[in-house]
Structure formats: structure tokens, C-alpha cells
Amino acid sequence: MKTVREILHKKGNNVYSISPNQKIFEALQVMAEKEVGALLVMEGESLVGIISERDYARKVALEGKSSRESLVREIMSPNVIYVEIDTTTDECMALMINKKIRHLPVFDKGKLAGVISIGDVVNAIIDEKEFEIDQLVRYITDSRR
């Protein structure tokens, strides 16, 4: 079973973040530039929240706030759910489904090691299943000879 470590090894461990005191519009610019759906909200080395496109849609656009005036801290999700680097893809998928989240910060021995998305987890699970199917096909084919 694949782990988060393997996902990060394949995708890299880039972490895109923003300060809670920056404007929401700046967060949207970074997300667009980096082509990501969420940013970690950091104060120095401390993770204090996460801001996503969903936060913007529900807490700014629908409430009539101004993204150019309002701060990230006003709409970020402060209770960040995260995983450890040796968490399995199945555990990540269950957590993301149960908590209705799409991004998970990853920690390794208390240090931020990266971020994974639901797309990363789905791709890893698909790769794993394709490998299993290939192995079963080979086994069946070889046993018929």
C-alpha cells in the first residue's frame, strides 16, 4: 500500500503559503499562479490555517466581502487536518471523504514536509490498482501455460 511519502517523492514537496495578514486577493493570485486550489496559512514556521478556493467562494463571494480589502485570517480554516508522512493512501482518502476536505498538509517528525491533494491521492490509488491488476493478469496468463 502506498504512503504519503511515495506521493511526495513523485510530485515533490513544494509548499505554497501566505500570511494570515495578507489580502485574500493576494491569496487568489498565488493560487492562480501556482495552479493550486489551496494555500497553507503560515506565521513564521507555524501552520495557523489553510485557505482554499472553496473558502473564497463561500466566505467572500457569497457574503459580499471584498477580496481586495479583507484579510486571509478572516476566511481561513484555522483547524487544519493533517497527516504524517507514513500515512497510507487509503487512510488519506478516508480522512478526506469523512472530513470533506481536498488538501492535507504532511508532517514528518513535527516538520512540514509538503501538501497533498485529493487528486494526488486518487492518482496514487489508481496507480496501485493498475499495478495489482497487471500482476493478476500476469499470474493468470503464466498459470495457463
C-alpha positions as protocol buffer text, in pm:
chain_id: "A"
residue {
  index: 1
  type: MET
  ca { x: 0 y: 0 z: 0 }
}
residue {
  index: 2
  type: LYS
  ca { x: 134 y: 341 z: -98 }
}
residue {
  index: 3
  type: THR
  ca { x: 211 y: 609 z: 157 }
}
residue {
  index: 4
  type: VAL
  ca { x: 216 y: 986 z: 151 }
}
residue {
  index: 5
  type: ARG
  ca { x: 597 y: 965 z: 141 }
}
residue {
  index: 6
  type: GLU
  ca { x: 571 y: 799 z: -203 }
}
residue {
  index: 7
  type: ILE
  ca { x: 325 y: 1060 z: -329 }
}
residue {
  index: 8
  type: LEU
  ca { x: 558 y: 1343 z: -223 }
}
residue {
  index: 9
  type: HIS
  ca { x: 857 y: 1164 z: -373 }
}
residue {
  index: 10
  type: LYS
  ca { x: 677 y: 1159 z: -708 }
}
residue {
  index: 11
  type: LYS
  ca { x: 513 y: 1505 z: -702 }
}
residue {
  index: 12
  type: GLY
  ca { x: 765 y: 1698 z: -497 }
}
residue {
  index: 13
  type: ASN
  ca { x: 729 y: 1873 z: -166 }
}
residue {
  index: 14
  type: ASN
  ca { x: 659 y: 2230 z: -275 }
}
residue {
  index: 15
  type: VAL
  ca { x: 457 y: 2416 z: -16 }
}
residue {
  index: 16
  type: TYR
  ca { x: 280 y: 2734 z: -117 }
}
residue {
  index: 17
  type: SER
  ca { x: 179 y: 2956 z: 169 }
}
residue {
  index: 18
  type: ILE
  ca { x: 57 y: 3301 z: 264 }
}
residue {
  index: 19
  type: SER
  ca { x: 45 y: 3510 z: 579 }
}
residue {
  index: 20
  type: PRO
  ca { x: -286 y: 3550 z: 762 }
}
residue {
  index: 21
  type: ASN
  ca { x: -236 y: 3928 z: 738 }
}
residue {
  index: 22
  type: GLN
  ca { x: -226 y: 3938 z: 359 }
}
residue {
  index: 23
  type: LYS
  ca { x: -527 y: 4028 z: 146 }
}
residue {
  index: 24
  type: ILE
  ca { x: -749 y: 3750 z: 16 }
}
residue {
  index: 25
  type: PHE
  ca { x: -691 y: 3880 z: -336 }
}
residue {
  index: 26
  type: GLU
  ca { x: -317 y: 3809 z: -294 }
}
residue {
  index: 27
  type: ALA
  ca { x: -401 y: 3452 z: -193 }
}
residue {
  index: 28
  type: LEU
  ca { x: -614 y: 3412 z: -506 }
}
residue {
  index: 29
  type: GLN
  ca { x: -327 y: 3545 z: -720 }
}
residue {
  index: 30
  type: VAL
  ca { x: -83 y: 3294 z: -570 }
}
residue {
  index: 31
  type: MET
  ca { x: -329 y: 3006 z: -616 }
}
residue {
  index: 32
  type: ALA
  ca { x: -380 y: 3104 z: -981 }
}
residue {
  index: 33
  type: GLU
  ca { x: -7 y: 3149 z: -1046 }
}
residue {
  index: 34
  type: LYS
  ca { x: 88 y: 2817 z: -882 }
}
residue {
  index: 35
  type: GLU
  ca { x: -221 y: 2637 z: -1018 }
}
residue {
  index: 36
  type: VAL
  ca { x: -325 y: 2508 z: -676 }
}
residue {
  index: 37
  type: GLY
  ca { x: -659 y: 2506 z: -501 }
}
residue {
  index: 38
  type: ALA
  ca { x: -535 y: 2594 z: -153 }
}
residue {
  index: 39
  type: LEU
  ca { x: -255 y: 2764 z: 37 }
}
residue {
  index: 40
  type: LEU
  ca { x: -124 y: 2695 z: 382 }
}
residue {
  index: 41
  type: VAL
  ca { x: -150 y: 2996 z: 612 }
}
residue {
  index: 42
  type: MET
  ca { x: 177 y: 3037 z: 797 }
}
residue {
  index: 43
  type: GLU
  ca { x: 304 y: 3267 z: 1071 }
}
residue {
  index: 44
  type: GLY
  ca { x: 677 y: 3212 z: 1053 }
}
residue {
  index: 45
  type: GLU
  ca { x: 727 y: 2836 z: 1074 }
}
residue {
  index: 46
  type: SER
  ca { x: 386 y: 2775 z: 1234 }
}
residue {
  index: 47
  type: LEU
  ca { x: 88 y: 2645 z: 1041 }
}
residue {
  index: 48
  type: VAL
  ca { x: -210 y: 2852 z: 1156 }
}
residue {
  index: 49
  type: GLY
  ca { x: -466 y: 2769 z: 889 }
}
residue {
  index: 50
  type: ILE
  ca { x: -548 y: 2683 z: 532 }
}
residue {
  index: 51
  type: ILE
  ca { x: -730 y: 2889 z: 269 }
}
residue {
  index: 52
  type: SER
  ca { x: -893 y: 2731 z: -33 }
}
residue {
  index: 53
  type: GLU
  ca { x: -1092 y: 2831 z: -338 }
}
residue {
  index: 54
  type: ARG
  ca { x: -1392 y: 2689 z: -153 }
}
residue {
  index: 55
  type: ASP
  ca { x: -1330 y: 2929 z: 139 }
}
residue {
  index: 56
  type: TYR
  ca { x: -1327 y: 3217 z: -108 }
}
residue {
  index: 57
  type: ALA
  ca { x: -1646 y: 3107 z: -281 }
}
residue {
  index: 58
  type: ARG
  ca { x: -1840 y: 3054 z: 42 }
}
residue {
  index: 59
  type: LYS
  ca { x: -1700 y: 3321 z: 271 }
}
residue {
  index: 60
  type: VAL
  ca { x: -1624 y: 3610 z: 34 }
}
residue {
  index: 61
  type: ALA
  ca { x: -1821 y: 3585 z: -289 }
}
residue {
  index: 62
  type: LEU
  ca { x: -2145 y: 3466 z: -127 }
}
residue {
  index: 63
  type: GLU
  ca { x: -2119 y: 3704 z: 170 }
}
residue {
  index: 64
  type: GLY
  ca { x: -2041 y: 4011 z: -38 }
}
residue {
  index: 65
  type: LYS
  ca { x: -1698 y: 4074 z: 115 }
}
residue {
  index: 66
  type: SER
  ca { x: -1418 y: 4234 z: -83 }
}
residue {
  index: 67
  type: SER
  ca { x: -1118 y: 4015 z: -158 }
}
residue {
  index: 68
  type: ARG
  ca { x: -909 y: 4330 z: -206 }
}
residue {
  index: 69
  type: GLU
  ca { x: -999 y: 4461 z: 140 }
}
residue {
  index: 70
  type: SER
  ca { x: -1044 y: 4152 z: 358 }
}
residue {
  index: 71
  type: LEU
  ca { x: -759 y: 3957 z: 515 }
}
residue {
  index: 72
  type: VAL
  ca { x: -681 y: 3587 z: 478 }
}
residue {
  index: 73
  type: ARG
  ca { x: -730 y: 3539 z: 852 }
}
residue {
  index: 74
  type: GLU
  ca { x: -1098 y: 3636 z: 813 }
}
residue {
  index: 75
  type: ILE
  ca { x: -1185 y: 3337 z: 595 }
}
residue {
  index: 76
  type: MET
  ca { x: -913 y: 3077 z: 651 }
}
residue {
  index: 77
  type: SER
  ca { x: -994 y: 2745 z: 814 }
}
residue {
  index: 78
  type: PRO
  ca { x: -795 y: 2754 z: 1140 }
}
residue {
  index: 79
  type: ASN
  ca { x: -837 y: 2391 z: 1244 }
}
residue {
  index: 80
  type: VAL
  ca { x: -611 y: 2223 z: 992 }
}
residue {
  index: 81
  type: ILE
  ca { x: -639 y: 1850 z: 948 }
}
residue {
  index: 82
  type: TYR
  ca { x: -304 y: 1698 z: 854 }
}
residue {
  index: 83
  type: VAL
  ca { x: -132 y: 1363 z: 811 }
}
residue {
  index: 84
  type: GLU
  ca { x: 207 y: 1215 z: 889 }
}
residue {
  index: 85
  type: ILE
  ca { x: 438 y: 1116 z: 607 }
}
residue {
  index: 86
  type: ASP
  ca { x: 387 y: 741 z: 654 }
}
residue {
  index: 87
  type: THR
  ca { x: 6 y: 761 z: 636 }
}
residue {
  index: 88
  type: THR
  ca { x: -135 y: 528 z: 369 }
}
residue {
  index: 89
  type: THR
  ca { x: -328 y: 649 z: 67 }
}
residue {
  index: 90
  type: ASP
  ca { x: -635 y: 459 z: 189 }
}
residue {
  index: 91
  type: GLU
  ca { x: -619 y: 638 z: 525 }
}
residue {
  index: 92
  type: CYS
  ca { x: -585 y: 973 z: 346 }
}
residue {
  index: 93
  type: MET
  ca { x: -882 y: 900 z: 121 }
}
residue {
  index: 94
  type: ALA
  ca { x: -1099 y: 801 z: 418 }
}
residue {
  index: 95
  type: LEU
  ca { x: -998 y: 1115 z: 609 }
}
residue {
  index: 96
  type: MET
  ca { x: -1062 y: 1343 z: 311 }
}
residue {
  index: 97
  type: ILE
  ca { x: -1403 y: 1188 z: 248 }
}
residue {
  index: 98
  type: ASN
  ca { x: -1510 y: 1191 z: 613 }
}
residue {
  index: 99
  type: LYS
  ca { x: -1393 y: 1548 z: 679 }
}
residue {
  index: 100
  type: LYS
  ca { x: -1498 y: 1677 z: 334 }
}
residue {
  index: 101
  type: ILE
  ca { x: -1157 y: 1827 z: 261 }
}
residue {
  index: 102
  type: ARG
  ca { x: -942 y: 1832 z: -51 }
}
residue {
  index: 103
  type: HIS
  ca { x: -596 y: 1921 z: 80 }
}
residue {
  index: 104
  type: LEU
  ca { x: -379 y: 1772 z: 353 }
}
residue {
  index: 105
  type: PRO
  ca { x: -58 y: 1920 z: 489 }
}
residue {
  index: 106
  type: VAL
  ca { x: 201 y: 1650 z: 556 }
}
residue {
  index: 107
  type: PHE
  ca { x: 432 y: 1643 z: 856 }
}
residue {
  index: 108
  type: ASP
  ca { x: 746 y: 1438 z: 910 }
}
residue {
  index: 109
  type: LYS
  ca { x: 866 y: 1426 z: 1271 }
}
residue {
  index: 110
  type: GLY
  ca { x: 692 y: 1753 z: 1352 }
}
residue {
  index: 111
  type: LYS
  ca { x: 823 y: 1937 z: 1047 }
}
residue {
  index: 112
  type: LEU
  ca { x: 612 y: 2040 z: 748 }
}
residue {
  index: 113
  type: ALA
  ca { x: 708 y: 1811 z: 459 }
}
residue {
  index: 114
  type: GLY
  ca { x: 456 y: 1902 z: 187 }
}
residue {
  index: 115
  type: VAL
  ca { x: 91 y: 1912 z: 88 }
}
residue {
  index: 116
  type: ILE
  ca { x: -117 y: 1656 z: -97 }
}
residue {
  index: 117
  type: SER
  ca { x: -450 y: 1699 z: -270 }
}
residue {
  index: 118
  type: ILE
  ca { x: -735 y: 1460 z: -325 }
}
residue {
  index: 119
  type: GLY
  ca { x: -619 y: 1436 z: -688 }
}
residue {
  index: 120
  type: ASP
  ca { x: -277 y: 1317 z: -572 }
}
residue {
  index: 121
  type: VAL
  ca { x: -437 y: 1052 z: -353 }
}
residue {
  index: 122
  type: VAL
  ca { x: -675 y: 934 z: -626 }
}
residue {
  index: 123
  type: ASN
  ca { x: -389 y: 908 z: -878 }
}
residue {
  index: 124
  type: ALA
  ca { x: -179 y: 708 z: -631 }
}
residue {
  index: 125
  type: ILE
  ca { x: -466 y: 469 z: -562 }
}
residue {
  index: 126
  type: ILE
  ca { x: -531 y: 426 z: -936 }
}
residue {
  index: 127
  type: ASP
  ca { x: -161 y: 354 z: -999 }
}
residue {
  index: 128
  type: GLU
  ca { x: -164 y: 97 z: -721 }
}
residue {
  index: 129
  type: LYS
  ca { x: -478 y: -74 z: -855 }
}
residue {
  index: 130
  type: GLU
  ca { x: -341 y: -80 z: -1211 }
}
residue {
  index: 131
  type: PHE
  ca { x: -24 y: -247 z: -1080 }
}
residue {
  index: 132
  type: GLU
  ca { x: -230 y: -506 z: -891 }
}
residue {
  index: 133
  type: ILE
  ca { x: -441 y: -580 z: -1198 }
}
residue {
  index: 134
  type: ASP
  ca { x: -130 y: -616 z: -1413 }
}
residue {
  index: 135
  type: GLN
  ca { x: 20 y: -861 z: -1163 }
}
residue {
  index: 136
  type: LEU
  ca { x: -300 y: -1066 z: -1152 }
}
residue {
  index: 137
  type: VAL
  ca { x: -320 y: -1079 z: -1532 }
}
residue {
  index: 138
  type: ARG
  ca { x: 42 y: -1197 z: -1549 }
}
residue {
  index: 139
  type: TYR
  ca { x: -23 y: -1460 z: -1284 }
}
residue {
  index: 140
  type: ILE
  ca { x: -331 y: -1591 z: -1464 }
}
residue {
  index: 141
  type: THR
  ca { x: -159 y: -1586 z: -1803 }
}
residue {
  index: 142
  type: ASP
  ca { x: 151 y: -1762 z: -1671 }
}
residue {
  index: 143
  type: SER
  ca { x: -52 y: -2028 z: -1485 }
}
residue {
  index: 144
  type: ARG
  ca { x: -230 y: -2128 z: -1808 }
}
residue {
  index: 145
  type: ARG
  ca { x: 92 y: -2222 z: -1986 }
}
